[in-house]
C-alpha positions as MATLAB code, in Angstrom:
seq = 'MSTEALGEIRVQLWLREDRLNLQLTAPREETLVCLRAGESMLRDRLEALGLRVLVKVAKPDPEQNADE';
ca = [
       0.000    0.000    0.000;
       1.109    3.583   -0.402;
       0.044    6.620    1.575;
       0.784   10.254    0.885;
       2.142   10.893    4.387;
       4.168    7.698    4.896;
       5.009    6.558    1.391;
       5.146    2.898    0.456;
       4.430    0.255    3.102;
       4.423   -3.439    2.323;
       2.167   -5.559    4.526;
       2.503   -9.328    4.752;
       0.417  -11.370    7.124;
      -0.037  -14.980    7.988;
      -2.986  -16.193   10.031;
      -3.290  -19.718   11.318;
      -5.978  -20.447   13.895;
      -5.444  -17.713   16.523;
      -1.828  -16.910   15.603;
      -1.128  -13.817   13.486;
       2.305  -12.957   12.107;
       2.412   -9.467   10.633;
       5.398   -8.014    8.796;
       5.502   -4.338    7.824;
       8.327   -3.114    5.591;
       9.073    0.357    4.285;
      12.084    1.807    2.476;
      11.919    5.235    4.174;
      13.489    5.552    7.617;
      10.853    8.129    8.687;
       8.121    5.630    7.879;
       9.840    2.900    9.891;
      10.051    5.240   12.885;
       6.283    5.886   12.704;
       5.467    2.192   12.285;
       7.653    1.232   15.239;
       6.051    3.945   17.372;
       2.613    2.409   16.777;
       3.714   -1.233   16.933;
       2.721   -1.874   20.561;
      -0.696   -0.241   20.117;
      -1.350   -2.379   17.026;
      -0.259   -5.523   18.890;
      -2.469   -4.642   21.884;
      -5.521   -4.121   19.676;
      -5.004   -7.402   17.840;
      -4.438   -9.288   21.096;
      -7.670   -7.772   22.457;
      -9.408   -9.597   19.591;
      -8.075  -12.890   20.952;
      -5.101  -13.281   18.608;
      -1.568  -14.300   19.518;
       0.460  -11.729   17.612;
       3.981  -11.314   16.277;
       4.656   -7.949   14.618;
       7.877   -7.250   12.743;
       8.791   -3.821   11.322;
      11.820   -3.706    9.022;
      13.447   -2.273    5.923;
      12.776   -4.344    2.804;
      15.340   -6.998    1.943;
      16.935   -5.882   -1.373;
      17.451   -9.529   -2.350;
      13.749  -10.282   -1.944;
      12.691   -7.243   -4.017;
      15.048   -8.116   -6.913;
      12.621  -10.791   -8.133;
       9.514   -8.580   -8.116;
];
């Protein structure tokens, strides 16, 4: 997804039963700072829905993006 304020954000998620793995990647450092600042609030909200949550915020892997 892309937003005017934050730029490009890639969201990958895996859900199996009550376990949610969420990975957020962004090339801009300012965007990563904002995502990390909201990470605990996002985790808390998802856990309040009964999910066991793992959230990862990172820069994109250049090797992974070479194939896209």
